[in-house]
Coordinates of C-alpha atoms and ligand atoms in Angstrom, one line a residue:
M15 CA -137.6 199.0 -98.0
S16 CA -140.3 197.5 -100.1
H17 CA -141.4 194.0 -99.8
D18 CA -140.1 193.2 -103.3
S19 CA -136.5 194.3 -102.7
T20 CA -136.3 192.3 -99.5
T21 CA -137.2 189.2 -101.4
T22 CA -134.7 190.0 -104.1
T23 CA -132.0 190.5 -101.5
D24 CA -132.9 187.3 -99.7
S25 CA -133.0 185.3 -102.9
R26 CA -129.6 186.8 -104.0
L27 CA -128.2 185.7 -100.6
R28 CA -129.6 182.2 -101.1
V29 CA -128.1 182.0 -104.6
G30 CA -124.8 183.1 -103.2
L31 CA -124.9 180.5 -100.5
R32 CA -125.9 177.8 -102.9
E33 CA -123.1 178.7 -105.2
T34 CA -120.5 178.7 -102.5
A35 CA -121.8 175.5 -100.9
V36 CA -121.9 173.7 -104.3
A37 CA -118.4 175.0 -105.2
L38 CA -116.9 173.9 -101.9
A39 CA -118.6 170.4 -102.2
A40 CA -117.1 170.2 -105.8
G41 CA -113.7 171.3 -104.3
V42 CA -113.8 168.4 -101.8
A43 CA -114.8 166.0 -104.5
A44 CA -112.0 167.2 -106.8
L45 CA -109.5 166.6 -104.0
A46 CA -110.9 163.1 -103.5
G47 CA -110.6 162.4 -107.2
S48 CA -107.0 163.4 -107.2
Y49 CA -106.4 161.2 -104.1
A50 CA -108.2 158.3 -105.6
V51 CA -105.7 158.0 -108.4
A52 CA -102.5 159.4 -106.8
G53 CA -102.9 158.1 -103.2
F54 CA -100.6 159.8 -100.7
T55 CA -97.9 160.4 -103.3
P56 CA -96.4 163.6 -104.8
E57 CA -99.0 163.4 -107.6
F58 CA -101.7 164.1 -105.0
V59 CA -102.7 167.7 -105.5
A60 CA -102.3 168.6 -101.9
A61 CA -98.6 167.7 -102.1
P62 CA -97.3 170.7 -104.0
V63 CA -99.6 173.0 -102.1
S64 CA -98.2 171.8 -98.9
R65 CA -94.7 172.6 -100.2
L66 CA -95.9 176.1 -101.0
V67 CA -97.2 176.4 -97.5
V68 CA -93.9 175.3 -96.0
A69 CA -92.0 177.6 -98.3
A70 CA -94.2 180.5 -97.4
T71 CA -94.1 180.0 -93.7
P72 CA -91.6 182.5 -92.1
D73 CA -88.5 180.8 -90.7
A74 CA -89.2 182.0 -87.2
V75 CA -92.6 180.4 -87.3
V76 CA -91.1 177.1 -88.5
A77 CA -88.5 177.2 -85.7
W78 CA -91.2 178.0 -83.1
S79 CA -93.5 175.4 -84.4
I80 CA -91.0 172.6 -84.2
G81 CA -90.1 173.6 -80.7
T82 CA -93.6 174.0 -79.3
L83 CA -96.0 172.2 -81.6
G84 CA -93.7 169.3 -82.8
D85 CA -95.6 166.9 -85.1
L86 CA -98.8 168.8 -84.6
G87 CA -97.2 171.8 -86.4
A88 CA -96.6 169.6 -89.5
R89 CA -100.1 168.2 -89.3
L90 CA -101.6 171.7 -89.0
G91 CA -99.5 172.8 -92.0
F92 CA -100.8 169.9 -94.0
A93 CA -104.4 170.6 -93.0
L94 CA -103.9 174.2 -94.2
A95 CA -102.6 172.9 -97.5
V96 CA -105.7 170.7 -97.9
A97 CA -108.0 173.5 -97.1
L98 CA -106.2 175.8 -99.6
T99 CA -106.5 173.1 -102.3
V100 CA -110.2 172.7 -101.7
G101 CA -110.5 176.5 -101.9
A102 CA -108.6 176.6 -105.2
F103 CA -110.8 173.9 -106.7
A104 CA -114.0 175.7 -105.4
V105 CA -112.9 178.9 -107.1
A106 CA -112.2 176.9 -110.3
A107 CA -115.5 175.2 -110.2
S108 CA -117.4 178.4 -109.6
V109 CA -115.6 180.3 -112.3
G110 CA -116.2 177.3 -114.6
T111 CA -119.9 177.2 -113.9
R112 CA -120.3 180.9 -114.7
L113 CA -118.3 180.6 -117.8
A114 CA -120.4 177.7 -119.0
E115 CA -123.5 179.7 -118.8
R116 CA -122.0 182.5 -120.9
V117 CA -120.9 180.1 -123.6
G118 CA -123.8 177.7 -123.3
I119 CA -122.0 174.5 -122.5
S120 CA -123.1 172.3 -119.6
N121 CA -121.7 173.7 -116.4
W122 CA -120.4 170.4 -115.1
T123 CA -118.2 170.0 -118.1
V124 CA -116.5 173.4 -117.8
A125 CA -116.3 173.2 -114.0
G126 CA -114.7 169.8 -114.3
L127 CA -112.2 170.9 -116.9
A128 CA -111.3 174.0 -114.8
C129 CA -110.6 171.7 -111.7
A130 CA -108.6 169.3 -113.9
A131 CA -106.5 172.2 -115.2
V132 CA -105.8 173.4 -111.6
A133 CA -104.7 169.9 -110.5
F134 CA -102.6 169.3 -113.6
G135 CA -101.0 172.7 -113.3
L136 CA -100.0 171.9 -109.7
T137 CA -98.8 168.4 -110.1
G138 CA -98.2 167.8 -113.8
A139 CA -100.0 164.5 -113.4
V140 CA -102.5 163.8 -116.2
V141 CA -104.7 161.0 -114.9
A142 CA -104.9 162.2 -111.3
G143 CA -105.7 165.7 -112.7
L144 CA -108.5 164.3 -114.8
A145 CA -109.8 162.4 -111.8
A146 CA -110.0 165.7 -109.9
G147 CA -112.1 167.1 -112.7
V148 CA -114.4 164.1 -112.7
G149 CA -114.9 164.5 -109.0
A150 CA -116.0 168.1 -109.4
S151 CA -118.2 167.3 -112.4
V152 CA -120.1 164.7 -110.5
V153 CA -121.0 167.1 -107.7
I154 CA -122.0 170.0 -110.1
A155 CA -124.1 167.6 -112.2
A156 CA -125.7 166.1 -109.1
A157 CA -126.6 169.5 -107.8
G158 CA -128.1 170.4 -111.1
V159 CA -127.6 174.1 -110.6
Q160 CA -128.4 176.5 -113.2
R161 CA -127.7 180.1 -112.3
R162 CA -131.2 181.2 -113.1
G163 CA -132.8 178.1 -111.4
P164 CA -135.4 178.4 -108.7
T165 CA -134.3 180.4 -105.7
D166 CA -137.0 179.6 -103.1
P167 CA -135.5 178.4 -99.8
S168 CA -136.5 174.7 -100.3
A169 CA -135.1 174.5 -103.8
V170 CA -131.9 176.0 -102.7
R171 CA -131.7 173.6 -99.7
R172 CA -132.3 170.6 -102.0
R173 CA -129.5 171.6 -104.3
I174 CA -127.1 172.0 -101.5
L175 CA -128.0 168.7 -100.0
R176 CA -127.6 167.0 -103.3
A177 CA -124.1 168.6 -103.8
V178 CA -123.1 167.6 -100.3
A179 CA -124.3 164.0 -100.7
A180 CA -122.5 163.7 -104.1
S181 CA -119.4 165.1 -102.6
A182 CA -119.6 162.7 -99.6
A183 CA -120.0 159.8 -102.0
V184 CA -117.1 160.8 -104.2
G185 CA -115.1 161.5 -101.1
S186 CA -115.6 158.0 -99.7
V187 CA -114.8 156.2 -103.0
G188 CA -111.8 158.4 -103.4
G189 CA -110.6 157.7 -99.9
V190 CA -110.9 154.0 -100.3
L191 CA -109.2 154.0 -103.7
G192 CA -106.5 156.4 -102.7
S193 CA -105.5 154.4 -99.6
R194 CA -104.6 151.5 -101.9
Q195 CA -102.3 153.5 -104.1
G196 CA -98.6 154.1 -103.6
G197 CA -95.4 153.6 -105.5
E198 CA -93.0 150.6 -105.4
S199 CA -91.4 152.1 -102.4
E200 CA -94.7 152.0 -100.4
R201 CA -95.1 148.3 -101.1
T202 CA -91.7 147.4 -99.8
D203 CA -93.0 148.1 -96.3
A204 CA -95.5 145.3 -96.4
E205 CA -93.8 142.9 -98.7
D206 CA -92.5 139.6 -97.3
V207 CA -88.8 139.8 -97.9
D208 CA -86.2 137.2 -97.2
I209 CA -84.0 138.6 -94.5
S210 CA -80.4 137.4 -94.8
P211 CA -79.1 135.1 -92.0
E212 CA -76.5 137.7 -91.2
V213 CA -79.1 140.4 -90.6
E214 CA -81.3 137.9 -88.7
G215 CA -78.3 137.1 -86.5
L216 CA -77.6 140.8 -85.7
L217 CA -81.3 141.5 -85.0
G218 CA -81.5 138.5 -82.8
G219 CA -78.4 139.6 -80.9
A220 CA -80.0 143.1 -80.4
A221 CA -83.2 141.5 -79.1
E222 CA -81.2 139.3 -76.6
R223 CA -79.3 142.3 -75.3
S224 CA -82.5 144.4 -74.9
L225 CA -83.5 145.0 -71.3
D226 CA -86.8 143.7 -70.2
V227 CA -88.4 147.0 -69.2
S228 CA -92.0 147.6 -70.1
G229 CA -92.6 150.9 -71.6
I230 CA -89.3 151.4 -73.5
E231 CA -88.3 150.5 -77.0
P232 CA -86.0 147.5 -77.5
L233 CA -82.5 148.2 -78.8
V234 CA -83.8 148.1 -82.4
S235 CA -86.8 150.5 -82.4
Q236 CA -90.2 149.1 -83.4
Q237 CA -91.5 152.5 -84.2
F238 CA -88.8 154.6 -85.8
Y239 CA -89.6 158.3 -85.6
Q240 CA -89.9 160.2 -88.8
V241 CA -89.1 163.9 -89.4
D242 CA -88.9 165.7 -92.7
I243 CA -90.1 168.8 -94.5
N244 CA -92.7 167.0 -96.6
G245 CA -96.5 166.8 -96.1
V246 CA -96.3 164.0 -98.7
D247 CA -93.1 162.0 -98.9
P248 CA -91.3 161.4 -102.2
S249 CA -92.1 158.1 -103.8
I250 CA -89.1 157.0 -105.9
D251 CA -88.5 153.7 -107.7
A252 CA -85.1 152.2 -107.1
D253 CA -84.7 151.8 -110.9
S254 CA -84.9 155.5 -111.6
W255 CA -82.7 156.5 -108.7
S256 CA -79.1 157.8 -109.1
L257 CA -76.5 159.6 -107.0
R258 CA -74.4 162.3 -108.6
V259 CA -71.1 163.4 -107.2
T260 CA -70.4 167.0 -108.4
G261 CA -68.6 170.1 -107.5
A262 CA -64.9 170.3 -106.6
V263 CA -64.0 166.8 -107.8
E264 CA -61.8 165.6 -110.6
D265 CA -64.6 163.9 -112.5
E266 CA -68.2 164.3 -111.8
R267 CA -69.7 160.8 -111.5
D268 CA -73.1 159.1 -111.3
F269 CA -74.1 155.9 -109.5
D270 CA -77.3 154.0 -109.9
Y271 CA -79.1 151.6 -107.5
D272 CA -77.5 148.5 -109.1
D273 CA -74.0 150.1 -108.8
L274 CA -74.7 150.5 -105.1
T275 CA -76.3 147.2 -104.3
G276 CA -73.8 145.4 -106.5
M277 CA -71.0 146.3 -104.1
E278 CA -70.2 144.4 -101.0
S279 CA -72.6 145.4 -98.4
E280 CA -72.2 146.2 -94.7
H281 CA -74.6 146.1 -91.8
R282 CA -74.4 148.8 -89.2
F283 CA -76.5 149.7 -86.1
V284 CA -76.9 153.5 -86.2
T285 CA -79.0 155.6 -83.9
L286 CA -80.5 158.9 -85.0
R287 CA -81.7 161.8 -82.9
C288 CA -83.5 165.0 -84.1
V289 CA -82.0 168.3 -83.0
G290 CA -85.6 169.7 -82.7
E291 CA -86.8 167.3 -80.1
P292 CA -87.4 168.2 -76.5
L293 CA -84.9 166.9 -73.9
N294 CA -87.0 163.8 -73.0
G295 CA -88.6 163.6 -76.4
K296 CA -89.1 160.5 -78.5
K297 CA -87.3 161.5 -81.7
M298 CA -84.3 159.2 -81.0
D299 CA -84.3 155.7 -82.5
N300 CA -82.0 152.9 -83.6
A301 CA -82.0 150.5 -86.5
L302 CA -79.8 148.1 -88.4
W303 CA -78.9 149.6 -91.7
T304 CA -77.5 147.8 -94.8
G305 CA -75.5 149.7 -97.4
V306 CA -72.1 150.8 -98.6
A307 CA -69.5 153.1 -97.0
V308 CA -69.3 156.4 -98.9
T309 CA -65.5 156.0 -99.2
D310 CA -65.9 152.5 -100.7
L311 CA -68.1 154.1 -103.4
L312 CA -66.1 157.3 -104.0
G313 CA -62.6 156.3 -103.1
D314 CA -60.4 159.0 -101.6
L315 CA -62.2 162.2 -100.8
P316 CA -60.8 165.5 -102.1
E317 CA -59.2 167.9 -99.8
E318 CA -62.0 170.4 -99.5
C319 CA -63.8 171.9 -96.5
C320 CA -67.3 170.7 -97.0
V321 CA -70.0 168.9 -98.9
M322 CA -73.6 169.6 -99.7
A323 CA -76.0 166.6 -99.8
R324 CA -79.2 167.2 -101.8
A325 CA -82.4 165.2 -102.1
V326 CA -85.5 164.8 -104.2
D327 CA -87.6 166.9 -101.9
D328 CA -85.3 169.9 -102.4
Y329 CA -83.8 169.4 -99.0
F330 CA -80.1 170.2 -98.7
Q331 CA -77.6 170.0 -95.9
E332 CA -74.0 171.1 -95.8
F333 CA -71.4 169.6 -93.4
P334 CA -67.6 169.1 -93.1
L335 CA -66.3 166.8 -95.8
S336 CA -64.4 165.0 -93.0
A337 CA -67.7 163.7 -91.7
L338 CA -68.1 161.7 -95.0
E339 CA -65.1 159.6 -94.1
D340 CA -67.3 157.4 -91.9
A341 CA -70.6 158.0 -93.6
F342 CA -72.8 155.3 -95.1
L343 CA -75.3 155.1 -97.9
A344 CA -78.1 152.8 -96.7
Y345 CA -80.6 151.0 -98.8
E346 CA -82.0 148.6 -96.2
M347 CA -83.4 149.1 -92.8
N348 CA -83.6 146.1 -90.5
G349 CA -83.2 143.7 -93.5
R350 CA -85.9 145.3 -95.6
P351 CA -85.7 147.8 -98.4
L352 CA -85.6 151.3 -97.0
P353 CA -89.2 152.3 -96.2
R354 CA -90.5 155.3 -98.2
G355 CA -90.7 157.5 -95.1
H356 CA -87.1 156.9 -94.2
G357 CA -85.7 157.8 -97.7
H358 CA -86.4 155.0 -100.1
P359 CA -84.4 153.9 -102.1
V360 CA -81.2 155.4 -100.5
R361 CA -80.3 157.7 -97.6
L362 CA -77.2 159.0 -96.1
L363 CA -76.1 158.2 -92.5
V364 CA -73.4 160.3 -90.9
P365 CA -72.2 158.9 -87.6
G366 CA -72.6 161.0 -84.5
H367 CA -74.3 164.0 -86.1
W368 CA -77.8 165.2 -85.5
G369 CA -80.5 163.6 -87.5
E370 CA -80.9 166.4 -90.0
I371 CA -77.8 165.7 -92.0
N372 CA -78.8 162.1 -92.5
V373 CA -80.3 163.1 -95.8
K374 CA -83.1 160.8 -97.1
W375 CA -84.0 160.3 -100.8
I376 CA -80.4 161.5 -101.5
T377 CA -79.6 162.4 -105.1
E378 CA -76.4 164.5 -105.0
L379 CA -73.2 165.0 -103.1
E380 CA -71.6 168.3 -104.1
V381 CA -68.1 168.9 -102.9
L382 CA -67.7 172.6 -101.9
E383 CA -64.7 174.8 -101.5
Q384 CA -66.5 177.1 -99.1
E385 CA -69.1 176.8 -96.4
V386 CA -72.7 177.6 -97.2
E387 CA -75.8 177.2 -95.1
G388 CA -78.0 174.2 -95.3
Y389 CA -81.8 174.0 -95.2
W390 CA -82.1 174.2 -91.4
E391 CA -79.2 176.6 -90.9
E392 CA -81.0 179.0 -93.2
R393 CA -83.8 178.7 -90.7
G394 CA -81.7 179.5 -87.7
W395 CA -80.9 175.9 -86.5
N396 CA -77.4 174.6 -85.8
G397 CA -77.9 170.9 -86.2
T398 CA -75.0 169.7 -88.3
G399 CA -72.6 169.0 -85.5
P400 CA -72.2 166.1 -83.2
V401 CA -75.2 165.2 -80.9
E402 CA -75.4 166.2 -77.2
T403 CA -75.2 163.4 -74.7
V404 CA -78.6 162.4 -73.3
A405 CA -80.2 159.9 -71.0
K406 CA -84.0 159.7 -71.4
L407 CA -86.5 158.6 -68.8
H408 CA -89.4 156.9 -70.5
A409 CA -90.5 154.2 -68.1
V410 CA -91.6 154.4 -64.5
N411 CA -93.0 151.0 -63.5
H412 CA -94.5 150.3 -60.2
L413 CA -93.7 146.6 -59.7
E414 CA -95.9 144.2 -57.8
D415 CA -93.5 143.8 -54.9
G416 CA -93.7 147.6 -54.2
R417 CA -90.4 148.5 -55.9
V418 CA -90.1 151.1 -58.6
Q419 CA -88.3 150.4 -61.9
V420 CA -87.2 153.4 -64.0
G421 CA -85.6 153.1 -67.5
G422 CA -84.8 154.6 -70.8
H423 CA -82.2 155.0 -73.5
A424 CA -78.9 156.9 -73.5
Y425 CA -77.0 158.1 -76.5
A426 CA -73.8 160.1 -77.0
G427 CA -73.2 159.7 -80.7
T428 CA -69.8 158.3 -81.6
R429 CA -68.4 159.0 -78.1
G430 CA -70.5 156.1 -76.8
I431 CA -72.2 155.8 -73.4
E432 CA -70.0 154.8 -70.5
T433 CA -72.4 155.1 -67.5
V434 CA -75.8 156.2 -66.7
E435 CA -76.4 157.4 -63.1
V436 CA -79.8 157.7 -61.4
S437 CA -80.7 159.7 -58.4
T438 CA -84.0 159.0 -56.5
D439 CA -83.6 162.0 -54.2
G440 CA -83.6 164.9 -56.6
G441 CA -79.9 164.8 -57.3
E442 CA -78.4 164.5 -53.8
T443 CA -77.0 161.0 -54.2
W444 CA -76.3 158.9 -57.4
T445 CA -76.3 155.2 -58.2
D446 CA -75.0 153.6 -61.4
A447 CA -77.9 152.2 -63.5
H448 CA -77.8 148.8 -65.1
L449 CA -76.9 149.2 -68.8
S450 CA -77.7 147.0 -71.8
D451 CA -74.7 145.2 -73.3
E452 CA -73.2 147.3 -76.1
L453 CA -74.4 146.6 -79.7
P454 CA -71.6 146.4 -82.3
G455 CA -71.2 149.8 -83.9
D456 CA -69.7 153.2 -83.3
D457 CA -72.9 155.3 -83.1
V458 CA -75.4 153.4 -81.1
W459 CA -77.5 154.0 -78.0
R460 CA -77.8 151.9 -74.9
Q461 CA -80.7 151.1 -72.6
W462 CA -80.5 151.7 -68.9
E463 CA -82.6 150.4 -66.0
H464 CA -82.7 150.9 -62.2
T465 CA -85.0 149.2 -59.7
Y466 CA -85.3 150.4 -56.1
E467 CA -87.5 150.6 -52.9
P468 CA -89.2 154.0 -52.9
S469 CA -89.9 155.9 -49.7
G470 CA -92.6 158.4 -50.3
A471 CA -92.8 160.9 -53.2
H472 CA -89.5 161.6 -54.7
E473 CA -87.7 163.1 -57.7
V474 CA -85.9 160.8 -60.1
V475 CA -83.0 162.4 -62.0
V476 CA -80.9 160.7 -64.7
R477 CA -77.6 161.7 -66.3
A478 CA -75.2 159.9 -68.7
T479 CA -71.4 160.0 -69.0
D480 CA -69.9 159.4 -72.4
S481 CA -66.8 157.2 -73.0
E482 CA -64.6 160.2 -73.0
G483 CA -65.6 160.8 -69.4
T484 CA -67.7 163.8 -70.1
L485 CA -70.9 164.2 -68.1
Q486 CA -74.1 165.1 -69.8
P487 CA -74.4 168.9 -69.6
R488 CA -76.6 170.0 -66.8
E489 CA -77.5 173.4 -68.2
E490 CA -81.1 173.5 -69.2
R491 CA -81.5 174.6 -72.8
D492 CA -84.4 174.4 -75.3
A493 CA -84.0 172.5 -78.5
F494 CA -83.7 175.7 -80.6
P495 CA -81.1 176.2 -82.0
N496 CA -78.4 173.7 -80.8
G497 CA -80.4 170.8 -79.4
A498 CA -81.9 170.4 -75.9
T499 CA -79.7 169.9 -72.9
G500 CA -80.2 169.3 -69.1
W501 CA -80.9 166.3 -66.9
V502 CA -84.3 164.6 -67.2
T503 CA -86.1 164.9 -63.9
E504 CA -89.4 163.3 -63.0
R505 CA -91.5 163.3 -59.8
V506 CA -92.6 159.8 -58.8
E507 CA -95.4 159.1 -56.4
P508 CA -95.2 156.0 -54.3
Ligands
MTE613 N1 -84.5 164.6 -97.8 C1 -84.7 164.8 -96.5 N2 -83.9 164.2 -95.6 C2 -84.0 164.4 -94.3 C3 -85.0 165.3 -93.8 C4 -85.8 166.0 -94.8 O1 -86.7 166.8 -94.4 N3 -85.6 165.7 -96.1 N4 -85.1 165.5 -92.4 C5 -83.9 165.3 -91.6 C6 -84.2 165.3 -90.2 S1 -84.5 166.8 -89.5 C7 -84.1 164.2 -89.4 S2 -84.1 164.3 -87.7 C8 -83.9 162.8 -90.0 C9 -84.9 161.9 -89.6 O2 -84.8 160.7 -90.2 P1 -86.0 159.6 -90.1 O3 -87.3 160.3 -90.6 O4 -85.7 158.4 -90.9 O5 -86.2 159.3 -88.6 O6 -83.9 162.9 -91.4 C10 -83.2 164.0 -92.0 N5 -83.2 163.8 -93.4
MO614 MO1 -84.3 166.5 -87.3

């Protein structure tokens, strides 16, 4: 190989490297531009991409991921969506740059327009789309690349460094601006709201009844778990919300937020548990919800088998119509407007059933004459039925006097918890645990606690009995597809 051709190959490689690096830096800046304007809302360009990722993931992988990866799976999925978005912008920036040279327009203009078009195409958001374009333009302009520019190593390095620096700058500004964005539903979380005396009273009662066990949540959760199919949650203003009642009904009807909040409200303690959580997992929580009984809103229900609840995020769940008899449409959680992540402005609560049918951001109730599958049923899960009974073991406290205190929560849906028993010898002998006083409500958990003198290393086992006298199933079963069962066991060292 002649000396000349080696240099040409090297310089071609360098140009390729430079183009790729600059395009990727432009991609990151475009993402940051979109985030700066949209924040973490559905107008953020990564949101539709994350939906595509979820839709394209095989059902078996989704089921496996929920069981083994849990929240990590959702985060990995979103990271993949972000990477794909950056990639799409990089391609757009690179194609735009090349095109610009053909037609003789400045490359940053065309690259910026190309990225804006990609963002707009994905989200339909004009301003956030333009901001993506501006982000990319800044990087391309800062890099100052012309295709036929100098190709010696130091020139290439300088261009890349400039592109990366510009991208980092746009990225930081975008990050700061974006974190301040968010719709009305976002702000409700932080806002100071007047909590009604009735709610104050109920919350106070729950605090008084909560057992003093360090390491477990009080009777009203401070950190309520969140599970949904979205990388970026819907952000819906209460003013634009409505609920349609459709299907096998005499008249289809429509209710808006004022219709709902204008009715007499009720406050209910309701516990939710996700069917996908491991036996001793933490996706079980309790809150005080304010809203309206579904039957108060709809009147008598038709005589059909089932109903489909649909939501803004294209989530849908089907369940027996009879379950709607006691169901609730909630617009407040612990005396505050429903937080965005929990379904703002309105969600459905169906007593005793697994979390998945408690549809958030609900928009439609369709009465069906025949059973069909819901979102998770299509993916092999079986989570529309009543919850399994469970006693969790979340605290093992070594007290100063040498005794050991164990504690947790127990939940049996609408059956209610009658007793929780603890064994400190691996299941040979059992003692009744001390239970928190019951909260008002038909679908609420209780806390349990047991303090004892340990003698050497031992196995603690807990099991609950529901108010129908049925013992928590002992058979050990993974969460997929019917929910985890078994008795929680933990080895305790003295
Ligand atoms: N619209 C919508 N509603 C939804 C979901 C969802 O993905 N989209 N996830 C369901 C699942 S699987 C559970 S366990 C509960 C969790 O409610 P939370 O996030 O308020 O705890 O919401 C349910 N409602
Ligand atoms: Mo769930």
